[in-house]
mmCIF file of C-alpha atoms in Angstrom:
data_model
loop_
_atom_site.group_PDB
_atom_site.id
_atom_site.type_symbol
_atom_site.label_atom_id
_atom_site.label_comp_id
_atom_site.label_asym_id
_atom_site.label_seq_id
_atom_site.Cartn_x
_atom_site.Cartn_y
_atom_site.Cartn_z
ATOM 1 C CA MET A 1 0.232 2.462 -15.674
ATOM 2 C CA GLN A 2 1.123 4.070 -12.370
ATOM 3 C CA LEU A 3 4.223 2.411 -10.910
ATOM 4 C CA ILE A 4 4.611 2.655 -7.133
ATOM 5 C CA PRO A 5 7.640 1.173 -5.363
ATOM 6 C CA ALA A 6 7.115 0.190 -1.740
ATOM 7 C CA ILE A 7 9.127 0.712 1.394
ATOM 8 C CA ASP A 8 8.070 -1.300 4.450
ATOM 9 C CA ILE A 9 9.545 -0.209 7.773
ATOM 10 C CA ILE A 10 10.406 -2.098 10.948
ATOM 11 C CA ASN A 11 12.677 -0.530 13.569
ATOM 12 C CA GLY A 12 13.409 2.307 11.168
ATOM 13 C CA GLN A 13 14.785 -0.081 8.537
ATOM 14 C CA CYS A 14 13.648 -1.011 5.033
ATOM 15 C CA VAL A 15 12.353 -4.601 5.169
ATOM 16 C CA ARG A 16 10.086 -7.058 3.384
ATOM 17 C CA LEU A 17 7.931 -9.761 4.904
ATOM 18 C CA THR A 18 6.605 -12.945 3.316
ATOM 19 C CA LYS A 19 2.792 -13.267 3.423
ATOM 20 C CA GLY A 20 2.740 -10.611 6.133
ATOM 21 C CA ASP A 21 4.597 -12.873 8.577
ATOM 22 C CA TYR A 22 6.754 -10.771 10.899
ATOM 23 C CA ALA A 23 8.854 -13.864 11.590
ATOM 24 C CA GLN A 24 9.789 -14.012 7.891
ATOM 25 C CA LYS A 25 11.544 -10.666 7.696
ATOM 26 C CA THR A 26 14.433 -9.614 5.464
ATOM 27 C CA VAL A 27 16.229 -6.312 6.102
ATOM 28 C CA TYR A 28 17.364 -4.670 2.866
ATOM 29 C CA ASN A 29 18.609 -1.261 3.955
ATOM 30 C CA SER A 30 19.023 0.636 7.213
ATOM 31 C CA SER A 31 18.064 3.965 5.585
ATOM 32 C CA PRO A 32 14.604 4.062 3.985
ATOM 33 C CA ALA A 33 15.164 7.705 3.007
ATOM 34 C CA GLU A 34 18.236 6.649 1.036
ATOM 35 C CA VAL A 35 16.195 3.974 -0.732
ATOM 36 C CA ALA A 36 13.478 6.516 -1.512
ATOM 37 C CA ALA A 37 16.004 8.955 -2.960
ATOM 38 C CA GLY A 38 17.305 6.156 -5.164
ATOM 39 C CA PHE A 39 13.812 5.519 -6.517
ATOM 40 C CA GLU A 40 13.400 9.210 -7.275
ATOM 41 C CA ALA A 41 16.765 9.348 -9.042
ATOM 42 C CA ILE A 42 15.668 6.533 -11.360
ATOM 43 C CA GLY A 43 12.504 8.416 -12.279
ATOM 44 C CA PHE A 44 9.699 7.271 -9.984
ATOM 45 C CA LYS A 45 7.187 9.895 -8.825
ATOM 46 C CA ARG A 46 5.176 7.946 -6.228
ATOM 47 C CA LEU A 47 6.116 5.951 -3.140
ATOM 48 C CA HIS A 48 4.127 3.642 -0.884
ATOM 49 C CA VAL A 49 5.399 3.578 2.705
ATOM 50 C CA VAL A 50 4.116 1.122 5.315
ATOM 51 C CA ASP A 51 4.868 1.423 9.019
ATOM 52 C CA LEU A 52 4.789 -2.268 9.904
ATOM 53 C CA ASP A 53 5.559 -1.513 13.550
ATOM 54 C CA GLY A 54 2.594 0.845 13.473
ATOM 55 C CA ALA A 55 0.308 -1.761 11.925
ATOM 56 C CA LYS A 56 1.221 -4.173 14.697
ATOM 57 C CA SER A 57 1.113 -1.613 17.529
ATOM 58 C CA ARG A 58 -2.069 0.098 16.277
ATOM 59 C CA HIS A 59 -0.526 3.578 16.253
ATOM 60 C CA ILE A 60 2.145 5.303 14.148
ATOM 61 C CA VAL A 61 5.641 4.271 15.232
ATOM 62 C CA ASN A 62 7.943 5.300 12.377
ATOM 63 C CA GLY A 63 6.749 8.842 11.770
ATOM 64 C CA GLN A 64 10.321 10.136 11.752
ATOM 65 C CA VAL A 65 11.170 7.894 8.803
ATOM 66 C CA LEU A 66 8.269 9.434 6.881
ATOM 67 C CA ARG A 67 9.532 12.916 7.731
ATOM 68 C CA ASP A 68 13.033 11.980 6.562
ATOM 69 C CA ILE A 69 11.744 10.658 3.233
ATOM 70 C CA VAL A 70 9.644 13.755 2.625
ATOM 71 C CA ALA A 71 12.556 16.038 3.536
ATOM 72 C CA GLN A 72 14.992 14.263 1.220
ATOM 73 C CA THR A 73 12.798 13.671 -1.862
ATOM 74 C CA GLN A 74 10.024 15.241 -3.926
ATOM 75 C CA LEU A 75 8.141 11.948 -4.172
ATOM 76 C CA VAL A 76 4.385 11.849 -3.688
ATOM 77 C CA VAL A 77 4.218 9.620 -0.617
ATOM 78 C CA ASP A 78 1.266 7.607 0.580
ATOM 79 C CA PHE A 79 1.647 6.293 4.115
ATOM 80 C CA GLY A 80 -0.112 3.514 5.989
ATOM 81 C CA GLY A 81 0.241 1.391 9.093
ATOM 82 C CA GLY A 82 -1.147 2.267 12.505
ATOM 83 C CA ILE A 83 -3.574 4.990 11.463
ATOM 84 C CA LYS A 84 -6.404 4.462 13.940
ATOM 85 C CA THR A 85 -7.380 7.897 15.285
ATOM 86 C CA ASP A 86 -7.825 11.518 14.273
ATOM 87 C CA ALA A 87 -4.442 12.194 15.874
ATOM 88 C CA ASP A 88 -2.771 9.471 13.794
ATOM 89 C CA ILE A 89 -4.072 10.677 10.450
ATOM 90 C CA GLU A 90 -3.210 14.269 11.319
ATOM 91 C CA GLU A 91 0.311 13.173 12.317
ATOM 92 C CA ALA A 92 0.768 11.414 8.964
ATOM 93 C CA PHE A 93 -0.318 14.468 6.999
ATOM 94 C CA GLN A 94 1.757 16.833 9.131
ATOM 95 C CA ALA A 95 4.776 14.572 8.595
ATOM 96 C CA GLY A 96 4.372 15.150 4.855
ATOM 97 C CA ALA A 97 2.306 12.267 3.516
ATOM 98 C CA GLN A 98 0.208 13.455 0.596
ATOM 99 C CA MET A 99 -2.102 10.448 0.937
ATOM 100 C CA VAL A 100 -2.821 7.928 3.683
ATOM 101 C CA THR A 101 -3.846 4.304 3.452
ATOM 102 C CA VAL A 102 -6.470 3.158 5.950
ATOM 103 C CA GLY A 103 -7.203 -0.521 6.333
ATOM 104 C CA SER A 104 -8.067 -2.052 9.696
ATOM 105 C CA ILE A 105 -9.870 1.048 10.923
ATOM 106 C CA ALA A 106 -12.057 0.957 7.803
ATOM 107 C CA VAL A 107 -13.351 -2.414 8.993
ATOM 108 C CA GLN A 108 -13.602 -1.591 12.667
ATOM 109 C CA GLN A 109 -14.813 2.021 12.590
ATOM 110 C CA PRO A 110 -16.305 2.808 9.178
ATOM 111 C CA GLU A 111 -18.027 5.960 10.401
ATOM 112 C CA LEU A 112 -14.632 7.431 11.327
ATOM 113 C CA CYS A 113 -13.308 6.666 7.857
ATOM 114 C CA PHE A 114 -16.379 8.203 6.247
ATOM 115 C CA LYS A 115 -15.653 11.336 8.288
ATOM 116 C CA TRP A 116 -12.036 11.385 7.057
ATOM 117 C CA LEU A 117 -13.224 11.067 3.460
ATOM 118 C CA GLU A 118 -15.358 14.144 3.931
ATOM 119 C CA GLN A 119 -12.764 16.041 5.953
ATOM 120 C CA TYR A 120 -9.670 15.414 3.831
ATOM 121 C CA GLY A 121 -11.216 14.516 0.468
ATOM 122 C CA ALA A 122 -11.266 11.258 -1.470
ATOM 123 C CA ASP A 123 -8.072 12.182 -3.338
ATOM 124 C CA ARG A 124 -6.061 11.945 -0.105
ATOM 125 C CA ILE A 125 -7.518 8.703 1.270
ATOM 126 C CA ILE A 126 -6.614 5.222 -0.003
ATOM 127 C CA LEU A 127 -8.765 2.355 1.201
ATOM 128 C CA GLY A 128 -6.594 -0.629 2.067
ATOM 129 C CA ALA A 129 -8.316 -3.907 1.250
ATOM 130 C CA ASP A 130 -5.960 -6.693 2.279
ATOM 131 C CA VAL A 131 -7.463 -10.057 1.417
ATOM 132 C CA ARG A 132 -6.923 -13.580 2.676
ATOM 133 C CA LYS A 133 -9.265 -16.351 1.492
ATOM 134 C CA GLY A 134 -11.762 -13.734 0.362
ATOM 135 C CA LYS A 135 -11.955 -11.955 3.735
ATOM 136 C CA ILE A 136 -10.496 -8.578 4.691
ATOM 137 C CA SER A 137 -7.586 -8.932 7.109
ATOM 138 C CA ILE A 138 -6.765 -6.423 9.842
ATOM 139 C CA ASN A 139 -4.179 -5.387 12.435
ATOM 140 C CA GLY A 140 -1.020 -6.092 10.517
ATOM 141 C CA TRP A 141 -2.679 -9.110 8.860
ATOM 142 C CA LYS A 142 -2.724 -10.926 12.181
ATOM 143 C CA GLU A 143 -6.540 -11.284 12.137
ATOM 144 C CA ASP A 144 -9.175 -11.969 9.493
ATOM 145 C CA SER A 145 -12.437 -10.053 9.696
ATOM 146 C CA THR A 146 -15.846 -11.307 8.641
ATOM 147 C CA GLU A 147 -15.975 -8.775 5.780
ATOM 148 C CA ASP A 148 -16.160 -10.159 2.238
ATOM 149 C CA LEU A 149 -14.151 -8.129 -0.276
ATOM 150 C CA LEU A 150 -16.709 -6.861 -2.802
ATOM 151 C CA PRO A 151 -19.461 -5.913 -0.316
ATOM 152 C CA PHE A 152 -16.805 -4.195 1.816
ATOM 153 C CA LEU A 153 -15.708 -2.150 -1.180
ATOM 154 C CA ARG A 154 -19.311 -1.339 -2.089
ATOM 155 C CA LYS A 155 -20.031 0.652 1.050
ATOM 156 C CA TYR A 156 -16.871 2.689 0.552
ATOM 157 C CA VAL A 157 -17.460 3.276 -3.149
ATOM 158 C CA ASP A 158 -20.918 4.500 -2.168
ATOM 159 C CA ALA A 159 -19.239 6.816 0.360
ATOM 160 C CA GLY A 160 -17.024 8.314 -2.336
ATOM 161 C CA VAL A 161 -13.786 6.298 -2.188
ATOM 162 C CA LYS A 162 -11.756 6.621 -5.392
ATOM 163 C CA ASN A 163 -8.496 4.882 -4.461
ATOM 164 C CA VAL A 164 -8.224 1.258 -3.328
ATOM 165 C CA LEU A 165 -5.034 -0.636 -2.551
ATOM 166 C CA CYS A 166 -5.716 -4.379 -2.668
ATOM 167 C CA THR A 167 -3.133 -6.864 -1.441
ATOM 168 C CA GLU A 168 -3.594 -10.599 -1.903
ATOM 169 C CA ILE A 169 -1.824 -11.691 1.280
ATOM 170 C CA SER A 170 -1.083 -15.222 0.094
ATOM 171 C CA LYS A 171 0.926 -13.649 -2.751
ATOM 172 C CA ASP A 172 2.683 -10.894 -0.839
ATOM 173 C CA GLY A 173 6.440 -11.231 -0.734
ATOM 174 C CA THR A 174 6.364 -14.585 -2.533
ATOM 175 C CA LEU A 175 7.416 -13.433 -6.043
ATOM 176 C CA SER A 176 4.833 -15.929 -7.344
ATOM 177 C CA GLY A 177 2.944 -13.581 -9.654
ATOM 178 C CA PRO A 178 0.015 -11.251 -8.932
ATOM 179 C CA ALA A 179 -3.586 -12.310 -8.346
ATOM 180 C CA ILE A 180 -4.822 -10.916 -11.645
ATOM 181 C CA GLU A 181 -8.244 -12.581 -11.498
ATOM 182 C CA LEU A 182 -8.890 -10.972 -8.110
ATOM 183 C CA TYR A 183 -8.067 -7.502 -9.427
ATOM 184 C CA GLU A 184 -10.129 -8.078 -12.557
ATOM 185 C CA SER A 185 -13.124 -8.986 -10.396
ATOM 186 C CA ILE A 186 -12.778 -5.686 -8.544
ATOM 187 C CA MET A 187 -12.482 -3.664 -11.751
ATOM 188 C CA ASN A 188 -15.475 -5.458 -13.257
ATOM 189 C CA ALA A 189 -17.547 -4.602 -10.200
ATOM 190 C CA TYR A 190 -16.260 -1.049 -9.743
ATOM 191 C CA PRO A 191 -14.730 0.168 -13.019
ATOM 192 C CA SER A 192 -14.369 3.766 -11.817
ATOM 193 C CA LEU A 193 -11.921 2.857 -9.042
ATOM 194 C CA HIS A 194 -8.253 3.745 -9.163
ATOM 195 C CA LEU A 195 -7.199 0.243 -8.114
ATOM 196 C CA ILE A 196 -3.653 -0.319 -6.912
ATOM 197 C CA ALA A 197 -2.671 -3.986 -7.158
ATOM 198 C CA SER A 198 -0.238 -5.340 -4.585
ATOM 199 C CA GLY A 199 1.340 -8.715 -3.917
ATOM 200 C CA GLY A 200 3.316 -11.283 -5.856
ATOM 201 C CA VAL A 201 4.930 -9.114 -8.537
ATOM 202 C CA SER A 202 8.180 -10.773 -9.595
ATOM 203 C CA SER A 203 9.044 -9.262 -12.985
ATOM 204 C CA ILE A 204 8.314 -6.613 -15.576
ATOM 205 C CA ASP A 205 6.179 -9.247 -17.329
ATOM 206 C CA ASP A 206 3.938 -9.424 -14.229
ATOM 207 C CA ILE A 207 3.482 -5.666 -14.326
ATOM 208 C CA ARG A 208 2.671 -5.770 -18.029
ATOM 209 C CA ALA A 209 0.123 -8.539 -17.407
ATOM 210 C CA LEU A 210 -1.610 -6.331 -14.838
ATOM 211 C CA GLU A 211 -1.593 -3.443 -17.284
ATOM 212 C CA ALA A 212 -3.051 -5.642 -20.027
ATOM 213 C CA ALA A 213 -5.826 -6.646 -17.615
ATOM 214 C CA GLY A 214 -6.758 -2.989 -17.190
ATOM 215 C CA ILE A 215 -5.390 -2.484 -13.680
ATOM 216 C CA PRO A 216 -4.441 1.195 -13.390
ATOM 217 C CA ALA A 217 -1.664 1.000 -10.773
ATOM 218 C CA VAL A 218 0.698 -1.420 -9.060
ATOM 219 C CA VAL A 219 2.730 -1.463 -5.846
ATOM 220 C CA PHE A 220 5.783 -3.702 -5.755
ATOM 221 C CA GLY A 221 8.739 -4.128 -3.444
ATOM 222 C CA LYS A 222 10.449 -7.462 -2.988
ATOM 223 C CA ALA A 223 11.090 -7.881 -6.730
ATOM 224 C CA ILE A 224 13.046 -4.620 -6.571
ATOM 225 C CA TYR A 225 15.124 -5.569 -3.558
ATOM 226 C CA GLU A 226 15.835 -9.045 -4.914
ATOM 227 C CA GLY A 227 17.048 -7.593 -8.228
ATOM 228 C CA ARG A 228 14.245 -9.170 -10.278
ATOM 229 C CA ILE A 229 13.272 -5.924 -12.050
ATOM 230 C CA ASP A 230 15.436 -3.549 -14.068
ATOM 231 C CA LEU A 231 13.907 -0.332 -12.775
ATOM 232 C CA ARG A 232 15.429 1.913 -15.408
ATOM 233 C CA GLN A 233 14.099 -0.324 -18.169
ATOM 234 C CA LEU A 234 10.705 -0.371 -16.478
ATOM 235 C CA ILE A 235 10.581 3.427 -16.357
ATOM 236 C CA MET A 236 11.688 3.713 -19.989
ATOM 237 C CA ASP A 237 9.092 1.195 -21.136
ATOM 238 C CA ASN A 238 6.373 3.059 -19.217
ATOM 239 C CA GLU A 239 7.067 6.502 -20.710
#
């Protein structure tokens, strides 16, 4: 199973929110690049970075943090938050992201995202499908769209999407366990997807339950910062 630690950024700092609520913010470290280097030292190869200021402001805000992480590690970094225009996605790639996650713009301007898939290739684009009560949420999870999850995914699978990051917002940052049934429903509908589960992971047992359900990848953050997961043991078990 692909294990992907997460770094969420507000004001240049490593933070976590609860259920996407900016008012429920905990700052864990003032140097995201230092946190990233620590993940690499333990043995992780991938990193998921979210510019929460960017998601809220609708343009990239913490590009320098991405550049710092790329300069100080060899991690394969995927970056999301605030990617709305050609200039934004180009900035993310120029800053060193190997992949980008697009969410809100995929709801609001699908034709632009289809163009990016063709321009950059499906291996470099991750479709963000953040779900609340069955609907795709947008703009830093402040709004719910009218898009239902599976039909939304269908049009992107048909367009060539290979990578999907799905967050169950009601689980995110709660340490209450992942929404395994939700991820299973996606895999049953689209078994060829590289699905990245996100939200609710609280323990190694949660990660193993996702793996047993056939989910190919997982993003997790708060369980790390709250000391719920022995990362070295996790890496050893996954080898």
